[in-house]
Coordinates of C-alpha atoms in Angstrom, one line a residue:
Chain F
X172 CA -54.8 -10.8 33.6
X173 CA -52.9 -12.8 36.2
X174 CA -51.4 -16.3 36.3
X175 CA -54.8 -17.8 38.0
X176 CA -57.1 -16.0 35.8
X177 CA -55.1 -17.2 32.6
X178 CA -55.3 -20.5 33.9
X179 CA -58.9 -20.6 34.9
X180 CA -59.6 -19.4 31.1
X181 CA -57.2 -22.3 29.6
X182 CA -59.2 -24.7 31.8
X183 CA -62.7 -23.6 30.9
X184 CA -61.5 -23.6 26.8
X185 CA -59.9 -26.5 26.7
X186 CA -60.5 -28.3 29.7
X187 CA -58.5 -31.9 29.1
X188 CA -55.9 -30.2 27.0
X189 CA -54.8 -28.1 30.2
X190 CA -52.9 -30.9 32.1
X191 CA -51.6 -29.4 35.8
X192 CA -50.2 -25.9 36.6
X193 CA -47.8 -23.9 38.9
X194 CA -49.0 -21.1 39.7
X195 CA -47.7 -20.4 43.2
X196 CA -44.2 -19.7 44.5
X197 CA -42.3 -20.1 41.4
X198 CA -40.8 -16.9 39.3
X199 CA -42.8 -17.8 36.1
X200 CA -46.3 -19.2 36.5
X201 CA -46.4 -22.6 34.5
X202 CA -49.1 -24.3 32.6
X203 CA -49.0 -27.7 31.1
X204 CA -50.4 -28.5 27.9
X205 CA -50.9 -31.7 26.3
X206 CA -48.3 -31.7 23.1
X207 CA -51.1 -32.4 20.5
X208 CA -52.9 -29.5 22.0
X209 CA -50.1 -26.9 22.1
X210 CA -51.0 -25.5 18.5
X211 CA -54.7 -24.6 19.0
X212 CA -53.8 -23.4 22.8
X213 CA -51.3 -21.2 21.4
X214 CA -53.4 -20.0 18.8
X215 CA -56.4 -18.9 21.1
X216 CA -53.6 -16.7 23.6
X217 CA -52.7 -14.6 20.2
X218 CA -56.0 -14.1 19.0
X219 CA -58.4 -13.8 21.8
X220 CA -59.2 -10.1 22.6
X221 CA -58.4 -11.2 26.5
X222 CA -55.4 -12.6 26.3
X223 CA -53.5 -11.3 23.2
X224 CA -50.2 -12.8 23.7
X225 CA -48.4 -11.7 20.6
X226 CA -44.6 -12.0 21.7
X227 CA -42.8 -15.6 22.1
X228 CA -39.8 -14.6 24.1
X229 CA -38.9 -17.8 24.6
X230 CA -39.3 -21.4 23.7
X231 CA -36.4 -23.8 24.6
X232 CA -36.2 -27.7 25.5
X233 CA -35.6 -28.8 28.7
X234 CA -34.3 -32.4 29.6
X235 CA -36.3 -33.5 32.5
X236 CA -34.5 -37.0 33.2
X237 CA -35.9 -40.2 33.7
X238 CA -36.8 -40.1 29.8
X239 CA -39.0 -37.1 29.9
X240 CA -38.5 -34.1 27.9
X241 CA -40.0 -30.6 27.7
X242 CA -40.5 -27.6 25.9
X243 CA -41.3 -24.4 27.6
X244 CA -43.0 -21.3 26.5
X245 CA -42.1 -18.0 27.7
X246 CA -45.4 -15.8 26.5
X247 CA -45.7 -12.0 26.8
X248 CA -48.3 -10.1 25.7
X249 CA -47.2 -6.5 24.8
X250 CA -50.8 -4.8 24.2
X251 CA -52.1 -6.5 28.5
X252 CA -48.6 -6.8 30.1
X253 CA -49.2 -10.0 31.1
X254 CA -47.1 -13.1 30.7
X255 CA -47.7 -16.6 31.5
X256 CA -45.2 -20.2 31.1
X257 CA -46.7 -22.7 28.6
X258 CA -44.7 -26.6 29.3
X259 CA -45.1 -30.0 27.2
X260 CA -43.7 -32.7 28.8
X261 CA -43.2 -36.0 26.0
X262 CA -41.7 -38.7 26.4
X263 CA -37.9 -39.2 24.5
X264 CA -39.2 -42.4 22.8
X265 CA -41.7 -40.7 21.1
X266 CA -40.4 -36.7 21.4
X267 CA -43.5 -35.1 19.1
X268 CA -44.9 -32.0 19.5
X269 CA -46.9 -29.3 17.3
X270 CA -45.0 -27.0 16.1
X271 CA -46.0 -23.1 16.5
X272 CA -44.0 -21.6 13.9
X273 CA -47.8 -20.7 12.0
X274 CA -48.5 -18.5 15.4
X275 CA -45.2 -16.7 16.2
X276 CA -42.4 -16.9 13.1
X277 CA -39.9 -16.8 16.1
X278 CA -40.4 -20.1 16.9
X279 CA -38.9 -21.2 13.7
X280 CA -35.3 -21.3 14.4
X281 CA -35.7 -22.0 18.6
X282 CA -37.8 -25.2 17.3
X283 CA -35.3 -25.9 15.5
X284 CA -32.5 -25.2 18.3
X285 CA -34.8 -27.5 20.5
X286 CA -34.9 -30.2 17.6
X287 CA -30.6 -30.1 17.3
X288 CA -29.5 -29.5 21.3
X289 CA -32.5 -32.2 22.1
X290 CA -34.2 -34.0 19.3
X291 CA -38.0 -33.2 19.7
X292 CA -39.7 -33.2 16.8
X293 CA -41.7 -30.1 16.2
X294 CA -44.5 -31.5 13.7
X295 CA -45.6 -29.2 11.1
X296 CA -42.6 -26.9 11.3
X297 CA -41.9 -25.2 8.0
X298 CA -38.0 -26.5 7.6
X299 CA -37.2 -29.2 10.6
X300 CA -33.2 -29.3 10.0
X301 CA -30.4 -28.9 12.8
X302 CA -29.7 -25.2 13.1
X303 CA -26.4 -25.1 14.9
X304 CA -24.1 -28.8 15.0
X305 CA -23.6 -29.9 11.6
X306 CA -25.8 -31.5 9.3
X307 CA -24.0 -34.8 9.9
X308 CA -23.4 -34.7 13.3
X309 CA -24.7 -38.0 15.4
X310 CA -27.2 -37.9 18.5
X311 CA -28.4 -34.7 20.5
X312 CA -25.7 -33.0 22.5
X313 CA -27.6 -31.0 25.2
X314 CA -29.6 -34.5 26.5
X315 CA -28.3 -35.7 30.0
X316 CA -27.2 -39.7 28.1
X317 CA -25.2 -37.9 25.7
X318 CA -21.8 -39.3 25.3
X319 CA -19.2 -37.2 23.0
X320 CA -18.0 -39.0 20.5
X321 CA -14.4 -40.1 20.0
X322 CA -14.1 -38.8 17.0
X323 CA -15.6 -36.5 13.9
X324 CA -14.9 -36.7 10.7
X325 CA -11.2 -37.8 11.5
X326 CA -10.7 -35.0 14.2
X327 CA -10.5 -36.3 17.6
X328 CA -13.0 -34.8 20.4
X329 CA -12.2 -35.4 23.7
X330 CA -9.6 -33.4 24.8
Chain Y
X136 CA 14.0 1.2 5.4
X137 CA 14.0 2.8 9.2
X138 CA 17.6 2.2 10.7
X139 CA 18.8 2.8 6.9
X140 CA 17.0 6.1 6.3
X141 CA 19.4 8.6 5.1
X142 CA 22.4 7.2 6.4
X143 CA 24.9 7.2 3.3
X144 CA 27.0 9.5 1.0
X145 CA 26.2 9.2 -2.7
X146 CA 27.3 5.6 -3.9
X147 CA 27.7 3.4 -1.5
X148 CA 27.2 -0.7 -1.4
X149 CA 25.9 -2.7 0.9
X150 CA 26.4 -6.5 2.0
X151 CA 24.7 -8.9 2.5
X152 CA 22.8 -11.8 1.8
X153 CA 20.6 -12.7 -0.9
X154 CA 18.6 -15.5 2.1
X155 CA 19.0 -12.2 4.2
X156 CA 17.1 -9.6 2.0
X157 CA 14.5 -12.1 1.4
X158 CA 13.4 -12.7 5.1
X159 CA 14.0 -8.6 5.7
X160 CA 11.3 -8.4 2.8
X161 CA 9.1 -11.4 4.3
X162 CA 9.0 -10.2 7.4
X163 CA 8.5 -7.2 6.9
X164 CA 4.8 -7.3 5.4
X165 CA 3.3 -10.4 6.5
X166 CA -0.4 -10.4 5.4
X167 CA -2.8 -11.3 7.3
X168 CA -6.2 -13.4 6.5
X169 CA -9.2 -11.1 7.5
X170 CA -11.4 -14.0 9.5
X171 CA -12.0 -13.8 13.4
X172 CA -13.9 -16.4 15.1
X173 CA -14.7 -15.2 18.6
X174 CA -13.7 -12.5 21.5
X175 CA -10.4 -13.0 20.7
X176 CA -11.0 -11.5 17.2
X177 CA -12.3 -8.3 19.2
X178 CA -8.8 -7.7 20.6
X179 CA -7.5 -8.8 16.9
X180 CA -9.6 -5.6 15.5
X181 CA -8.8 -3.7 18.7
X182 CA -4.6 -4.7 17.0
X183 CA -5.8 -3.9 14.0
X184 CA -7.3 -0.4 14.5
X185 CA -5.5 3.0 15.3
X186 CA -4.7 3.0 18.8
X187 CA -2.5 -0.2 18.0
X188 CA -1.8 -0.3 14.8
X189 CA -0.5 -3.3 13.3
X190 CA 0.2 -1.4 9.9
X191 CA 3.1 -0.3 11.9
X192 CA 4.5 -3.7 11.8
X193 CA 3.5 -4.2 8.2
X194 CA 0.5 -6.6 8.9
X195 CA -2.8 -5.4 7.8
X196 CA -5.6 -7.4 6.8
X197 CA -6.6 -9.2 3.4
X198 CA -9.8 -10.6 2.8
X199 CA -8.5 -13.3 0.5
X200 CA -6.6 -16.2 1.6
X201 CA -4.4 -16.0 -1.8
X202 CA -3.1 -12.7 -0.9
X203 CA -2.8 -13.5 3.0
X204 CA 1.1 -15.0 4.4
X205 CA -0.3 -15.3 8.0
X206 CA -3.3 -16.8 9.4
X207 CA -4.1 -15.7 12.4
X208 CA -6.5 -18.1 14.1
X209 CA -8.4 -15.9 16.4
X210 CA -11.0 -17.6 18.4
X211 CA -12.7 -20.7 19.4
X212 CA -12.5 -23.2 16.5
X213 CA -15.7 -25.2 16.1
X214 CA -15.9 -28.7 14.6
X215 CA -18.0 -27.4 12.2
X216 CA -15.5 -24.6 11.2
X217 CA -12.4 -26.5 11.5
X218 CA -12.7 -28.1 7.5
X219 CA -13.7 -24.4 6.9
X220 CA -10.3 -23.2 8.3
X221 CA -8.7 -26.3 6.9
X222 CA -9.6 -25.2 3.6
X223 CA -8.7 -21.6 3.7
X224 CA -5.6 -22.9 4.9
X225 CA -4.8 -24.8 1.8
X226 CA -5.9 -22.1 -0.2
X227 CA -2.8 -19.6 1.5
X228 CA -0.3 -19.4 -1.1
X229 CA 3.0 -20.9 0.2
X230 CA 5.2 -19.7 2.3
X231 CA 2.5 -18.7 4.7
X232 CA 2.3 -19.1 8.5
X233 CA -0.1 -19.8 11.4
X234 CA -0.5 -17.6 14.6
X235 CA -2.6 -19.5 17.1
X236 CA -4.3 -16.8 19.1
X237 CA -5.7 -17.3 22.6
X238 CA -6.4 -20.4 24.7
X239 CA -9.2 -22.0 22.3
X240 CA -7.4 -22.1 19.8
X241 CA -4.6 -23.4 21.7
X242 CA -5.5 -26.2 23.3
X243 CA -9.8 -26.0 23.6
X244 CA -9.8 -23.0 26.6
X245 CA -12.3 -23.5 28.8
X246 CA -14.3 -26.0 26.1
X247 CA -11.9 -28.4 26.8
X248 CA -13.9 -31.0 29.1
X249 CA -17.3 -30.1 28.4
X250 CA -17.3 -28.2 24.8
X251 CA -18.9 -31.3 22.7
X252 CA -18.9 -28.5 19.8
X253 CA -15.0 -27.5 20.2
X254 CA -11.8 -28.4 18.1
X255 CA -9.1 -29.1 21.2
X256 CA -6.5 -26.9 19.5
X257 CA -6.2 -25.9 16.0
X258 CA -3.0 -28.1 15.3
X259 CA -4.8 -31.0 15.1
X260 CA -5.5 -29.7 12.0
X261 CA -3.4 -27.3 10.5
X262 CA 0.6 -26.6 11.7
X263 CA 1.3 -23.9 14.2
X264 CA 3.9 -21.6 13.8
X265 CA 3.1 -19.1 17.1
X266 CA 1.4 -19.6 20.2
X267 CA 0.2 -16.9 22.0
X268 CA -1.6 -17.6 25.7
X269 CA -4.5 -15.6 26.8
X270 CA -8.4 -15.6 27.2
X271 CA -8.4 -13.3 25.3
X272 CA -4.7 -11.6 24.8
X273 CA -4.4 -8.4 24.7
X274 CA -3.4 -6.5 21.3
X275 CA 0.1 -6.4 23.1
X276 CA 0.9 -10.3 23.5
X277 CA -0.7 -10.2 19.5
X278 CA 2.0 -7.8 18.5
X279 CA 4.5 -9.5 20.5
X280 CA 3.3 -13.5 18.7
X281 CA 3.8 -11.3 15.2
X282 CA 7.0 -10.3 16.3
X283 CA 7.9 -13.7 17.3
X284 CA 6.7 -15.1 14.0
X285 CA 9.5 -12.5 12.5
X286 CA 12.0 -14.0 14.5
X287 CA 11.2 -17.1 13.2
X288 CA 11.2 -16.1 9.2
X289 CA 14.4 -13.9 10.1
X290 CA 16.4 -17.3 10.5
X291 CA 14.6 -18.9 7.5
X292 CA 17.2 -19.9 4.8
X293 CA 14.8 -20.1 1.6
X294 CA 17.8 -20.4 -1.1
X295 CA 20.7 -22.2 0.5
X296 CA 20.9 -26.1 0.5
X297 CA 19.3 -28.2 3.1
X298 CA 21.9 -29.9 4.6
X299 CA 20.3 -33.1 6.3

């Protein structure tokens, strides 16, 4: 399947969970979904005999500015060689999205990735803990307001 | 005993000094802790192995800190690990010795304006005995750092008097 008949197929399933799309003139064709939709649109790629995606290759969080965040999708499906881009865009005072862990296991630790580097909060994710700062580090280090602290635990940071 | 090998009739002395024979013995095994942190511990292995090997100079690698004299800090030290090497440190048996290896572990490296993550040097917090420069060195400027460390230990006076 390509890009525009993925999209048209999203649309017609879930109509006002399907929010804009990119599907011209960009590397990756992009679909938005709304972030309490992202679970049962990502649960109808793997399992529908058209679409079978069954490999996440990617899903990292993206700091859009202007108090927007995002988490994108890279899909693949091994069985149609196809692929499409699956986006959330949230806002950073309220940063939830469903976590799709249940569909693809690798999503565990690159939710949590997204959750340390960026803070979203992936609901429903089996074990929701930073995966690579320490466990008592402050903030979210990959956000564009982040401000390095002076120090940690006695050891100065800034050069 | 190299330069010494087979060099004397039947029953001869020699002199010297008790401070003297101790450094000779010091230096001449220095231990090293088995840990690496990043690419730099790829050229520390590279020392380590066959083509380079450090066994030459007596250094080979233990993979307890209690049996280590030298810690060579190979690699990019990360907040989170620098308690980690901290404690390891403090668990070296004393007298033991630090070999900072590689510009991360000197002074940050290229993490040193935007790496949030990165310790700016590993003497902020442990005491560095040997710098050596390099992103990464190669096992030559490695050999040449445990070489200086020997230098160093050669002039150590463990039994005399401090005089202030």
């Amino acid at each position: 399947m390509i890009a525009q008949e993925l999209y048209d197929l999203l649309k017609t399933t879930f109509s006002d969970g399907i929010l804009e799309a990119k599907l011209d003139g960009v590397i990756d064709p992009w679909v938005s979904v709304a972030p309490d939709r992202i679970l049962d649109v990502a649960r109808f790629l793997r399992d529908d005999e058209r679409t079978q995606f069954d490999l996440l290759t990617l899903l990292s969080g993206v700091d859009m500015t202007k108090g927007t965040l995002a988490a994108v999708y890279h899909l693949y499906s091994m069985k149609r060689n196809h692929k499409i881009v699956l986006k959330t865009f949230v806002p950073e005072t309220h940063p939830h999205v469903q976590s799709v862990a249940s569909i693809w296991r690798t999503a565990d630790w690159q939710e949590r990735e997204a959750f340390d580097m960026y803070g979203m909060i992936f609901d429903g994710h089996p074990d929701l803990r930073r995966i690579l700062m320490p466990d008592d580090w402050d903030g979210h280090p990959l956000r564009k307001d982040y401000q390095v602290p002076e120090f940690y635990n006695g050891m100065k940071v800034p050069y | 005993m190299g330069l010494l090998n087979q060099r004397f009739e039947n029953g001869n002395v020699l002199l010297t000094s008790v401070d003297d024979v101790l450094a000779w013995g010091r230096l001449s095994s220095l231990w090293a802790m088995q840990f690496g942190l990043a690419c730099c511990a790829i050229e520390m292995m590279a020392t380590g192995a066959s083509h380079y090997d450090l066994d030459r100079f007596g250094t080979f690698f233990r993979s307890s800190p209690r049996q280590a004299d030298v810690m060579i800090v190979a690699g990019t030290v990360t907040l989170k690990m620098a308690s980690r090497i901290k404690t390891l440190y403090d668990q070296m048996a004393e007298p033991r010795y630090v070999l900072s290896m590689g510009s991360c572990a000197n002074c940050g490296g290229p993490y040193w304006e935007h790496g949030y993550h990165v310790l700016k040097g590993v003497d902020r917090v442990i005491p560095v005995d040997v710098y050596v420069p390099g992103c990464p060195p190669r096992p030559e400027a490695l050999m040449e750092g445990l070489l200086k460390l020997k230098e160093k230990i050669r002039k150590e006076r463990l039994i005399l008097k401090q005089t202030a």
